[in-house]
Amino acid sequence: IKALEEDGEIIKTIPDSQDIDEGNFDLTFSVLVISKEDQEIIKNKINKIAELTLAKIQKVDYKTLNTPKTDNVSADASPDHDKPLITKDNSNLNKEARKQGKAKQTVRVDIERLDSLMNLVGELVMHKGRIEQIGATLKLPEFNETLEQINRVSSDLQSVVMKVRMVAVETVFNRFPRMVRDLAKELEKDIDFIIEGQDTELDRTVIDELGDPLLHLLRNSLDHGIEPAEVRAAAGKPTKGTVILRARHEGNNVYIEVEDDGGGIIKEGILTKAVEKGLVTSEIANEMSFEETAALLFTSGFSTAKELTDISGRGVGLDVVKTKIESLSGEIFIESKPGIGTKFKIKLPLTLAIIQALMISVGDEYYAIPLSSVDETTIINVNDIKNVHSQEVIMLRGVVLPIYRLADLVSISSDIPEENAFMHVVIVHRGGKQIGLAVDTLIGQQEIVIKSLGKLFQGLPGIAGGFVGRDGRVRLILDVVTLF
């Protein structure tokens, strides 16, 4: 079906597309497609698919298309379009594959039940931590053996529930080919749209929120990224532009990229617009790096569009994308080379429910820092801290690293280290930037269940949510993104 959609539009399938997708058909299925391509080209395309045999292909006159099989479907198209009716036969699949296909059964479950199951597993993880603490105090061999078993079972259960909640990004990606085709037509640009890694899985809560940010990025690539055909031809590039939407796993994160082979981001153009809007002074603009310049694109209301259209210049742009991605505990980066193209990279956690965190203490308070934001921990001598423009910094492996005392950031009284004393520093990152957070104690790594703090405390800078600690008390999770 994907192969056919490259050169045409599918009007009808027998059985319907959902049944074909789920494998609910016998050995054959039929597709009615409108295409300008010659019958032979379509035939060759189908024959290249190893698992299928083309049983029959025939042109259909849409005026006389009135067969019982297609429920009197007629296609409203110009008479010069060819309309092959393709029947595919997959009877040459081996018997083993058929057995596997029949054995795979699915059950539809209400999302609320899955959320409820996730919450219960979260509670289990929380109480498991409390039991571990009690076990460490009691030091009973029999108790510890049982505790190890509970640990193993709860980890397996947690893993299964996570997998049940996972959904392929294909459900989001599938809505874009038509949008790209329509927008390219409106902009009078010839676009080759490629989707990669659509079977990559993400937590359902993240998937639900991805549609709008990706829509913005694709519109941005088509409108601002890909140049008009004559400009591309003059630059010695193919007149057909390429936009790639890809997803891939990397560790505990999923990366989603929107890449184009357009004109790239012109630093001078952005800075000129930023100075016009009063976002930066011309003196600062002259000293800004590419990363700092690209960050201006995420400023609210910023647009480089020269005129207002339905697509751009409305002041609703990349700031919306950034806000949404950060609300999903994600990050967004820009890579660009003038004349070669631009790549937007979105980094997202696999799940938002249970995370690995580094536990630290400041004064009498305990905090959790998500491990995904932590680069390393180190111990420094207080005497190594220098002051540069009223900012504390240290030299770490030849790099100047800003140091912030977490006690000051969260307004907690903490003992001031004496001269020659040693301090624990947690080095965290946001995008390509790093800072060091000076803390009192490093407690260790722990699995925590994120709980919302409710509407009253929503949007507090520096705080991502709460969790119930192993001692039964509510603790806070630091949000490194807003802490920066």
Short mmCIF file of C-alpha atoms in Angstrom, two decimals:
data_model
loop_
_atom_site.label_atom_id
_atom_site.label_comp_id
_atom_site.label_asym_id
_atom_site.label_seq_id
_atom_site.Cartn_x
_atom_site.Cartn_y
_atom_site.Cartn_z
CA ILE A 1 0.00 0.00 0.00
CA LYS A 2 2.88 2.37 0.80
CA ALA A 3 4.50 1.48 -2.53
CA LEU A 4 1.28 2.25 -4.41
CA GLU A 5 0.76 5.55 -2.59
CA GLU A 6 4.09 6.84 -3.92
CA ASP A 7 2.59 7.17 -7.42
CA GLY A 8 -1.12 7.48 -6.76
CA GLU A 9 -3.98 7.59 -4.32
CA ILE A 10 -5.77 4.56 -2.89
CA ILE A 11 -9.55 4.92 -3.08
CA LYS A 12 -10.69 1.58 -1.70
CA THR A 13 -9.32 -1.67 -0.32
CA ILE A 14 -11.12 -4.99 0.13
CA PRO A 15 -11.15 -5.80 3.03
CA ASP A 16 -10.74 -2.35 4.62
CA SER A 17 -7.30 -0.98 5.49
CA GLN A 18 -7.57 -1.77 9.21
CA ASP A 19 -8.24 -5.45 8.53
CA ILE A 20 -5.31 -5.59 6.10
CA ASP A 21 -3.10 -3.86 8.68
CA GLU A 22 -4.06 -6.41 11.33
CA GLY A 23 -3.78 -9.36 8.92
CA ASN A 24 -7.52 -10.16 9.09
CA PHE A 25 -7.86 -11.53 5.53
CA ASP A 26 -7.35 -14.84 3.73
CA LEU A 27 -4.79 -15.17 0.96
CA THR A 28 -5.83 -12.25 -1.25
CA PHE A 29 -6.81 -8.62 -0.99
CA SER A 30 -7.70 -5.99 -3.58
CA VAL A 31 -6.79 -2.34 -3.97
CA LEU A 32 -8.43 0.33 -6.14
CA VAL A 33 -5.95 3.06 -6.97
CA ILE A 34 -5.96 6.25 -9.06
CA SER A 35 -2.62 6.83 -10.76
CA LYS A 36 -1.14 8.66 -13.73
CA GLU A 37 1.54 5.98 -14.01
CA ASP A 38 1.51 3.32 -16.71
CA GLN A 39 0.12 -0.09 -15.78
CA GLU A 40 3.53 -1.74 -16.35
CA ILE A 41 5.25 0.57 -13.83
CA ILE A 42 2.70 -0.31 -11.16
CA LYS A 43 3.00 -3.99 -12.06
CA ASN A 44 6.80 -3.89 -11.66
CA LYS A 45 6.52 -2.08 -8.35
CA ILE A 46 4.21 -4.77 -6.90
CA ASN A 47 6.33 -7.61 -8.27
CA LYS A 48 9.36 -6.28 -6.39
CA ILE A 49 7.64 -7.01 -3.06
CA ALA A 50 8.91 -10.48 -2.13
CA GLU A 51 5.97 -11.67 -0.01
CA LEU A 52 3.34 -10.91 -2.64
CA THR A 53 2.34 -12.25 -6.02
CA LEU A 54 0.35 -10.02 -8.35
CA ALA A 55 -2.71 -12.08 -9.24
CA LYS A 56 -4.47 -9.59 -11.49
CA ILE A 57 -4.21 -5.97 -12.60
CA GLN A 58 -6.80 -4.21 -14.75
CA LYS A 59 -7.83 -0.70 -15.75
CA VAL A 60 -11.25 0.39 -14.56
CA ASP A 61 -13.37 3.09 -16.16
CA TYR A 62 -14.59 5.16 -13.23
CA LYS A 63 -17.85 5.95 -15.06
CA THR A 64 -18.80 2.28 -15.14
CA LEU A 65 -17.31 1.41 -11.76
CA ASN A 66 -20.34 -0.25 -10.23
CA THR A 67 -19.33 -3.67 -9.04
CA PRO A 68 -20.87 -5.26 -5.90
CA LYS A 69 -17.40 -5.88 -4.48
CA THR A 70 -16.50 -2.18 -4.29
CA ASP A 71 -19.86 -1.01 -2.90
CA ASN A 72 -20.53 1.25 -5.92
CA VAL A 73 -17.47 3.39 -5.19
CA SER A 74 -16.80 5.91 -7.95
CA ALA A 75 -13.70 8.07 -8.15
CA ASP A 76 -14.20 11.72 -9.02
CA ALA A 77 -11.19 12.25 -11.26
CA SER A 78 -10.36 13.37 -14.79
CA PRO A 79 -10.92 10.69 -17.47
CA ASP A 80 -7.24 10.57 -18.52
CA HIS A 81 -6.23 9.02 -15.17
CA ASP A 82 -5.49 5.31 -15.26
CA LYS A 83 -7.19 3.33 -12.55
CA PRO A 84 -5.64 -0.09 -12.08
CA LEU A 85 -7.51 -2.52 -9.86
CA ILE A 86 -4.85 -4.64 -8.22
CA THR A 87 -5.42 -7.99 -6.59
CA LYS A 88 -2.49 -9.34 -4.63
CA ASP A 89 -1.98 -12.96 -3.75
CA ASN A 90 0.31 -13.86 -0.84
CA SER A 91 -0.21 -17.62 -1.07
CA ASN A 92 3.53 -18.18 -1.52
CA LEU A 93 4.16 -17.33 2.13
CA ASN A 94 5.50 -20.36 3.96
CA LYS A 95 3.19 -22.28 6.27
CA GLU A 96 5.19 -21.36 9.37
CA ALA A 97 4.58 -17.64 8.77
CA ARG A 98 0.84 -18.29 8.41
CA LYS A 99 0.77 -20.19 11.69
CA GLN A 100 2.53 -17.31 13.43
CA GLY A 101 0.11 -14.82 11.88
CA LYS A 102 -2.90 -16.71 13.21
CA ALA A 103 -1.38 -17.26 16.64
CA LYS A 104 -0.89 -13.53 17.26
CA GLN A 105 -4.05 -12.30 18.95
CA THR A 106 -4.79 -8.86 20.37
CA VAL A 107 -7.20 -7.49 22.95
CA ARG A 108 -8.41 -3.89 22.99
CA VAL A 109 -8.13 -2.33 26.43
CA ASP A 110 -9.49 1.00 27.64
CA ILE A 111 -6.63 3.51 28.11
CA GLU A 112 -7.93 4.43 31.58
CA ARG A 113 -7.39 0.84 32.70
CA LEU A 114 -3.80 0.97 31.47
CA ASP A 115 -3.25 4.25 33.34
CA SER A 116 -4.72 2.67 36.46
CA LEU A 117 -2.42 -0.36 36.05
CA MET A 118 0.55 1.98 35.64
CA ASN A 119 -0.36 3.83 38.84
CA LEU A 120 -0.62 0.55 40.76
CA VAL A 121 2.79 -0.58 39.49
CA GLY A 122 4.12 2.83 40.50
CA GLU A 123 2.77 2.36 44.02
CA LEU A 124 4.39 -1.09 44.10
CA VAL A 125 7.78 0.36 43.10
CA MET A 126 7.42 3.01 45.78
CA HIS A 127 6.58 0.52 48.56
CA LYS A 128 9.34 -1.82 47.34
CA GLY A 129 11.82 0.99 48.05
CA ARG A 130 10.37 1.40 51.56
CA ILE A 131 10.65 -2.37 52.23
CA GLU A 132 14.28 -2.32 51.01
CA GLN A 133 15.05 0.37 53.57
CA ILE A 134 13.43 -1.66 56.37
CA GLY A 135 15.33 -4.76 55.18
CA ALA A 136 18.64 -2.88 55.33
CA THR A 137 17.88 -1.97 58.96
CA LEU A 138 16.70 -5.45 60.11
CA LYS A 139 19.45 -7.45 58.32
CA LEU A 140 17.42 -10.72 58.29
CA PRO A 141 18.70 -13.29 55.72
CA GLU A 142 15.23 -14.80 55.05
CA PHE A 143 13.70 -11.37 54.65
CA ASN A 144 16.38 -10.28 52.18
CA GLU A 145 15.96 -13.43 50.07
CA THR A 146 12.22 -12.79 49.74
CA LEU A 147 12.92 -9.14 49.03
CA GLU A 148 15.19 -10.11 46.11
CA GLN A 149 12.36 -12.21 44.65
CA ILE A 150 9.89 -9.31 45.04
CA ASN A 151 12.46 -7.05 43.37
CA ARG A 152 12.74 -9.35 40.37
CA VAL A 153 8.97 -9.84 39.97
CA SER A 154 8.17 -6.11 40.37
CA SER A 155 10.88 -5.21 37.80
CA ASP A 156 9.42 -7.72 35.31
CA LEU A 157 5.90 -6.46 35.97
CA GLN A 158 7.02 -2.87 35.50
CA SER A 159 8.75 -3.79 32.22
CA VAL A 160 5.61 -5.54 30.90
CA VAL A 161 3.33 -2.62 31.81
CA MET A 162 5.75 -0.21 30.12
CA LYS A 163 5.69 -2.29 26.94
CA VAL A 164 1.87 -2.46 27.00
CA ARG A 165 1.76 1.34 27.07
CA MET A 166 4.18 1.65 24.16
CA VAL A 167 2.78 2.76 20.79
CA ALA A 168 4.63 2.95 17.46
CA VAL A 169 5.29 6.52 16.26
CA GLU A 170 3.72 5.37 12.99
CA THR A 171 0.33 6.40 14.40
CA VAL A 172 1.54 10.03 14.40
CA PHE A 173 3.77 9.88 11.31
CA ASN A 174 0.99 8.50 9.08
CA ARG A 175 -0.97 11.74 9.20
CA PHE A 176 1.82 13.78 7.58
CA PRO A 177 2.32 12.52 3.96
CA ARG A 178 -0.96 14.05 2.78
CA MET A 179 -0.30 17.29 4.67
CA VAL A 180 3.19 17.56 3.11
CA ARG A 181 1.81 16.82 -0.36
CA ASP A 182 -0.95 19.45 -0.04
CA LEU A 183 1.38 22.09 1.43
CA ALA A 184 4.05 21.45 -1.23
CA LYS A 185 1.38 21.94 -3.88
CA GLU A 186 0.25 25.19 -2.24
CA LEU A 187 3.85 26.45 -2.06
CA GLU A 188 4.51 25.23 -5.63
CA LYS A 189 7.48 23.14 -4.50
CA ASP A 190 8.41 19.62 -5.60
CA ILE A 191 9.06 17.64 -2.40
CA ASP A 192 10.27 14.09 -1.79
CA PHE A 193 8.96 13.21 1.69
CA ILE A 194 10.71 10.27 3.37
CA ILE A 195 9.66 8.60 6.64
CA GLU A 196 12.13 6.40 8.53
CA GLY A 197 11.86 4.37 11.75
CA GLN A 198 8.07 4.55 12.06
CA ASP A 199 8.08 1.30 14.07
CA THR A 200 10.00 3.04 16.90
CA GLU A 201 7.88 2.88 20.08
CA LEU A 202 7.11 5.59 22.62
CA ASP A 203 4.89 5.88 25.68
CA ARG A 204 1.28 6.66 24.72
CA THR A 205 1.24 9.86 26.81
CA VAL A 206 4.19 11.20 24.79
CA ILE A 207 2.76 10.04 21.42
CA ASP A 208 -0.51 11.92 22.06
CA GLU A 209 1.35 15.22 22.38
CA LEU A 210 3.73 14.86 19.42
CA GLY A 211 1.40 15.75 16.54
CA ASP A 212 1.46 19.56 16.84
CA PRO A 213 5.24 20.03 17.33
CA LEU A 214 6.02 17.80 14.33
CA LEU A 215 3.41 19.61 12.23
CA HIS A 216 5.12 22.95 13.02
CA LEU A 217 8.58 21.59 12.19
CA LEU A 218 7.45 20.08 8.87
CA ARG A 219 5.68 23.30 7.85
CA ASN A 220 8.83 25.19 8.80
CA SER A 221 11.01 22.89 6.63
CA LEU A 222 8.68 23.18 3.64
CA ASP A 223 8.19 26.94 3.86
CA HIS A 224 11.52 28.29 5.20
CA GLY A 225 13.86 25.34 4.57
CA ILE A 226 13.31 24.14 1.00
CA GLU A 227 14.11 26.87 -1.56
CA PRO A 228 12.04 27.52 -4.73
CA ALA A 229 13.01 25.32 -7.71
CA GLU A 230 14.79 28.13 -9.59
CA VAL A 231 16.94 28.99 -6.53
CA ARG A 232 17.87 25.31 -6.08
CA ALA A 233 18.73 24.97 -9.78
CA ALA A 234 20.94 28.09 -9.63
CA ALA A 235 22.79 26.59 -6.64
CA GLY A 236 23.39 23.35 -8.57
CA LYS A 237 20.99 21.33 -6.41
CA PRO A 238 18.19 19.01 -7.65
CA THR A 239 14.97 21.01 -8.12
CA LYS A 240 13.15 18.38 -6.05
CA GLY A 241 13.64 19.06 -2.35
CA THR A 242 13.88 16.31 0.27
CA VAL A 243 12.30 16.34 3.73
CA ILE A 244 13.00 13.40 6.06
CA LEU A 245 11.03 12.54 9.20
CA ARG A 246 12.81 9.85 11.20
CA ALA A 247 12.64 8.24 14.63
CA ARG A 248 15.22 6.08 16.40
CA HIS A 249 15.98 4.63 19.83
CA GLU A 250 19.14 5.53 21.70
CA GLY A 251 19.45 4.24 25.26
CA ASN A 252 16.44 5.32 27.32
CA ASN A 253 15.55 8.04 24.83
CA VAL A 254 13.86 8.33 21.47
CA TYR A 255 15.22 10.83 18.94
CA ILE A 256 12.84 12.27 16.35
CA GLU A 257 14.42 14.27 13.55
CA VAL A 258 13.00 16.55 10.86
CA GLU A 259 15.66 17.10 8.21
CA ASP A 260 15.62 19.02 4.93
CA ASP A 261 18.17 19.66 2.17
CA GLY A 262 17.17 23.31 1.86
CA GLY A 263 19.08 26.56 2.19
CA GLY A 264 19.99 26.09 5.85
CA ILE A 265 19.80 28.70 8.59
CA ILE A 266 21.50 31.96 7.64
CA LYS A 267 22.92 33.38 10.87
CA GLU A 268 23.05 36.97 9.59
CA GLY A 269 19.36 36.93 8.56
CA ILE A 270 18.24 35.82 12.03
CA LEU A 271 20.43 38.36 13.82
CA THR A 272 19.22 41.23 11.61
CA LYS A 273 15.60 40.34 12.44
CA ALA A 274 16.44 39.91 16.15
CA VAL A 275 18.08 43.36 16.30
CA GLU A 276 15.04 44.86 14.49
CA LYS A 277 12.71 43.33 17.08
CA GLY A 278 14.92 44.52 19.94
CA LEU A 279 15.69 40.99 21.18
CA VAL A 280 19.45 41.67 21.17
CA THR A 281 21.67 44.69 20.61
CA SER A 282 23.89 44.87 17.52
CA GLU A 283 27.00 44.67 19.77
CA ILE A 284 25.83 41.39 21.36
CA ALA A 285 24.69 40.08 17.95
CA ASN A 286 28.23 40.43 16.55
CA GLU A 287 29.61 38.13 19.27
CA MET A 288 26.89 35.44 19.19
CA SER A 289 27.74 31.86 18.21
CA PHE A 290 25.57 29.81 15.81
CA GLU A 291 23.99 27.89 18.73
CA GLU A 292 23.04 31.15 20.48
CA THR A 293 21.66 32.55 17.21
CA ALA A 294 19.62 29.41 16.50
CA ALA A 295 18.16 29.64 20.03
CA LEU A 296 16.57 32.99 19.00
CA LEU A 297 14.30 31.04 16.62
CA PHE A 298 12.54 29.66 19.71
CA THR A 299 11.69 33.15 21.01
CA SER A 300 7.96 33.83 21.26
CA GLY A 301 6.59 35.71 18.23
CA PHE A 302 9.87 35.48 16.30
CA SER A 303 9.57 34.82 12.56
CA THR A 304 11.85 35.41 9.57
CA ALA A 305 8.91 35.35 7.13
CA LYS A 306 8.84 38.46 4.95
CA GLU A 307 5.06 38.40 4.53
CA LEU A 308 2.08 37.11 6.46
CA THR A 309 0.52 33.94 5.00
CA ASP A 310 -1.60 31.02 6.24
CA ILE A 311 1.64 29.08 6.66
CA SER A 312 4.07 31.50 8.28
CA GLY A 313 4.65 34.98 9.67
CA ARG A 314 1.77 34.67 12.15
CA GLY A 315 4.05 34.74 15.20
CA VAL A 316 3.04 31.17 16.14
CA GLY A 317 6.18 29.21 15.58
CA LEU A 318 9.05 27.30 17.10
CA ASP A 319 8.46 28.68 20.61
CA VAL A 320 5.28 26.56 20.71
CA VAL A 321 7.32 23.51 19.67
CA LYS A 322 9.95 24.12 22.34
CA THR A 323 7.37 24.66 25.11
CA LYS A 324 5.55 21.43 24.19
CA ILE A 325 8.74 19.34 23.95
CA GLU A 326 10.01 20.64 27.30
CA SER A 327 6.64 19.86 28.91
CA LEU A 328 7.32 16.23 27.85
CA SER A 329 10.72 16.35 29.62
CA GLY A 330 12.37 16.52 26.20
CA GLU A 331 14.90 18.75 24.48
CA ILE A 332 15.19 20.19 20.97
CA PHE A 333 18.40 20.94 19.07
CA ILE A 334 19.16 22.54 15.69
CA GLU A 335 21.92 21.52 13.30
CA SER A 336 22.30 23.52 10.10
CA LYS A 337 24.77 24.26 7.30
CA PRO A 338 24.07 27.17 4.91
CA GLY A 339 23.20 25.87 1.45
CA ILE A 340 23.14 22.21 2.59
CA GLY A 341 20.15 21.96 4.92
CA THR A 342 18.75 21.96 8.46
CA LYS A 343 18.03 19.24 10.99
CA PHE A 344 15.77 19.63 14.05
CA LYS A 345 16.46 16.91 16.65
CA ILE A 346 13.93 16.17 19.39
CA LYS A 347 15.13 14.06 22.32
CA LEU A 348 12.34 12.43 24.36
CA PRO A 349 12.28 10.01 27.30
CA LEU A 350 10.75 6.58 26.57
CA THR A 351 8.24 7.06 29.38
CA LEU A 352 7.16 9.81 31.76
CA ALA A 353 5.81 7.63 34.58
CA ILE A 354 8.78 5.90 36.27
CA ILE A 355 12.31 7.28 35.92
CA GLN A 356 15.84 6.67 37.20
CA ALA A 357 16.99 9.57 39.35
CA LEU A 358 20.02 10.70 41.33
CA MET A 359 19.10 11.41 44.96
CA ILE A 360 20.86 14.36 46.60
CA SER A 361 20.41 16.37 49.77
CA VAL A 362 20.64 20.09 50.51
CA GLY A 363 20.32 21.10 54.15
CA ASP A 364 17.53 18.93 55.59
CA GLU A 365 15.82 18.42 52.21
CA TYR A 366 16.17 15.57 49.74
CA TYR A 367 15.75 16.08 45.98
CA ALA A 368 15.77 13.88 42.88
CA ILE A 369 17.55 14.88 39.66
CA PRO A 370 16.49 12.82 36.58
CA LEU A 371 19.50 10.77 35.44
CA SER A 372 18.79 11.70 31.81
CA SER A 373 19.92 15.26 32.70
CA VAL A 374 23.02 14.25 34.67
CA ASP A 375 26.41 14.04 32.92
CA GLU A 376 28.59 13.21 35.92
CA THR A 377 29.25 13.89 39.59
CA THR A 378 32.53 15.15 41.00
CA ILE A 379 34.12 16.46 44.20
CA ILE A 380 35.89 19.83 44.15
CA ASN A 381 37.91 21.87 46.62
CA VAL A 382 36.19 25.11 47.63
CA ASN A 383 39.48 26.95 46.98
CA ASP A 384 39.28 25.94 43.28
CA ILE A 385 36.14 28.07 42.80
CA LYS A 386 36.86 31.39 41.07
CA ASN A 387 34.65 34.44 40.52
CA VAL A 388 34.20 35.72 36.95
CA HIS A 389 31.76 38.66 36.51
CA SER A 390 30.10 37.75 39.87
CA GLN A 391 29.61 34.14 38.67
CA GLU A 392 31.28 31.23 40.46
CA VAL A 393 33.16 28.95 38.04
CA ILE A 394 35.64 26.07 38.15
CA MET A 395 38.02 24.64 35.58
CA LEU A 396 37.01 21.08 34.79
CA ARG A 397 39.33 19.27 32.37
CA GLY A 398 40.24 22.57 30.72
CA VAL A 399 36.62 23.79 30.39
CA VAL A 400 35.16 26.70 32.38
CA LEU A 401 32.06 25.40 34.18
CA PRO A 402 29.58 27.74 35.94
CA ILE A 403 28.78 26.59 39.50
CA TYR A 404 25.47 27.26 41.25
CA ARG A 405 24.76 26.39 44.87
CA LEU A 406 21.51 24.46 44.86
CA ALA A 407 20.70 25.71 48.37
CA ASP A 408 20.52 29.28 46.98
CA LEU A 409 18.42 28.24 43.97
CA VAL A 410 15.79 26.49 46.11
CA SER A 411 16.06 29.01 49.00
CA ILE A 412 17.20 26.57 51.70
CA SER A 413 19.65 27.43 54.44
CA SER A 414 22.77 25.29 54.19
CA ASP A 415 26.15 25.39 55.92
CA ILE A 416 28.75 27.44 54.05
CA PRO A 417 31.79 25.21 53.36
CA GLU A 418 34.95 26.18 55.20
CA GLU A 419 38.23 26.95 53.47
CA ASN A 420 39.91 23.86 51.94
CA ALA A 421 36.65 21.91 52.39
CA PHE A 422 35.38 19.62 49.63
CA MET A 423 32.04 20.00 47.85
CA HIS A 424 29.90 17.54 45.88
CA VAL A 425 28.99 18.86 42.43
CA VAL A 426 26.40 17.34 40.07
CA ILE A 427 27.08 18.35 36.45
CA VAL A 428 23.81 18.63 34.51
CA HIS A 429 23.11 19.61 30.92
CA ARG A 430 20.47 21.26 28.80
CA GLY A 431 21.12 21.08 25.08
CA GLY A 432 24.83 21.68 24.61
CA LYS A 433 25.25 23.71 27.83
CA GLN A 434 26.47 22.41 31.20
CA ILE A 435 26.31 23.77 34.74
CA GLY A 436 27.48 22.39 38.06
CA LEU A 437 25.04 22.16 40.98
CA ALA A 438 26.79 22.26 44.37
CA VAL A 439 24.97 19.95 46.83
CA ASP A 440 25.59 18.74 50.39
CA THR A 441 25.39 14.97 49.87
CA LEU A 442 25.08 12.44 47.05
CA ILE A 443 22.72 9.69 48.28
CA GLY A 444 22.65 7.43 45.21
CA GLN A 445 20.55 6.25 42.30
CA GLN A 446 16.88 5.35 42.78
CA GLU A 447 13.85 4.45 40.71
CA ILE A 448 11.09 6.95 41.39
CA VAL A 449 7.44 7.30 40.42
CA ILE A 450 6.64 10.82 39.22
CA LYS A 451 3.51 12.34 40.73
CA SER A 452 1.94 15.60 39.61
CA LEU A 453 1.87 18.35 42.25
CA GLY A 454 -1.57 19.46 41.05
CA LYS A 455 -2.80 22.69 39.46
CA LEU A 456 -1.77 24.88 42.40
CA PHE A 457 1.96 24.22 41.88
CA GLN A 458 1.86 23.81 38.11
CA GLY A 459 4.62 25.58 36.17
CA LEU A 460 6.93 26.19 39.14
CA PRO A 461 10.38 26.89 37.66
CA GLY A 462 12.93 24.31 38.73
CA ILE A 463 10.37 21.73 39.93
CA ALA A 464 9.19 18.88 37.67
CA GLY A 465 6.92 17.11 40.16
CA GLY A 466 7.00 15.10 43.35
CA PHE A 467 7.53 11.53 44.51
CA VAL A 468 7.11 9.57 47.71
CA GLY A 469 10.54 8.72 49.15
CA ARG A 470 11.58 5.47 50.80
CA ASP A 471 10.91 7.06 54.19
CA GLY A 472 7.29 7.71 53.16
CA ARG A 473 7.73 11.49 52.85
CA VAL A 474 6.93 13.56 49.76
CA ARG A 475 10.07 14.81 47.99
CA LEU A 476 10.55 17.09 44.98
CA ILE A 477 12.03 16.33 41.55
CA LEU A 478 14.23 19.06 40.08
CA ASP A 479 13.48 20.18 36.53
CA VAL A 480 16.88 20.90 35.02
CA VAL A 481 15.42 22.59 31.89
CA THR A 482 13.67 25.39 33.81
CA LEU A 483 16.46 25.48 36.41
CA PHE A 484 18.78 26.74 33.67
#
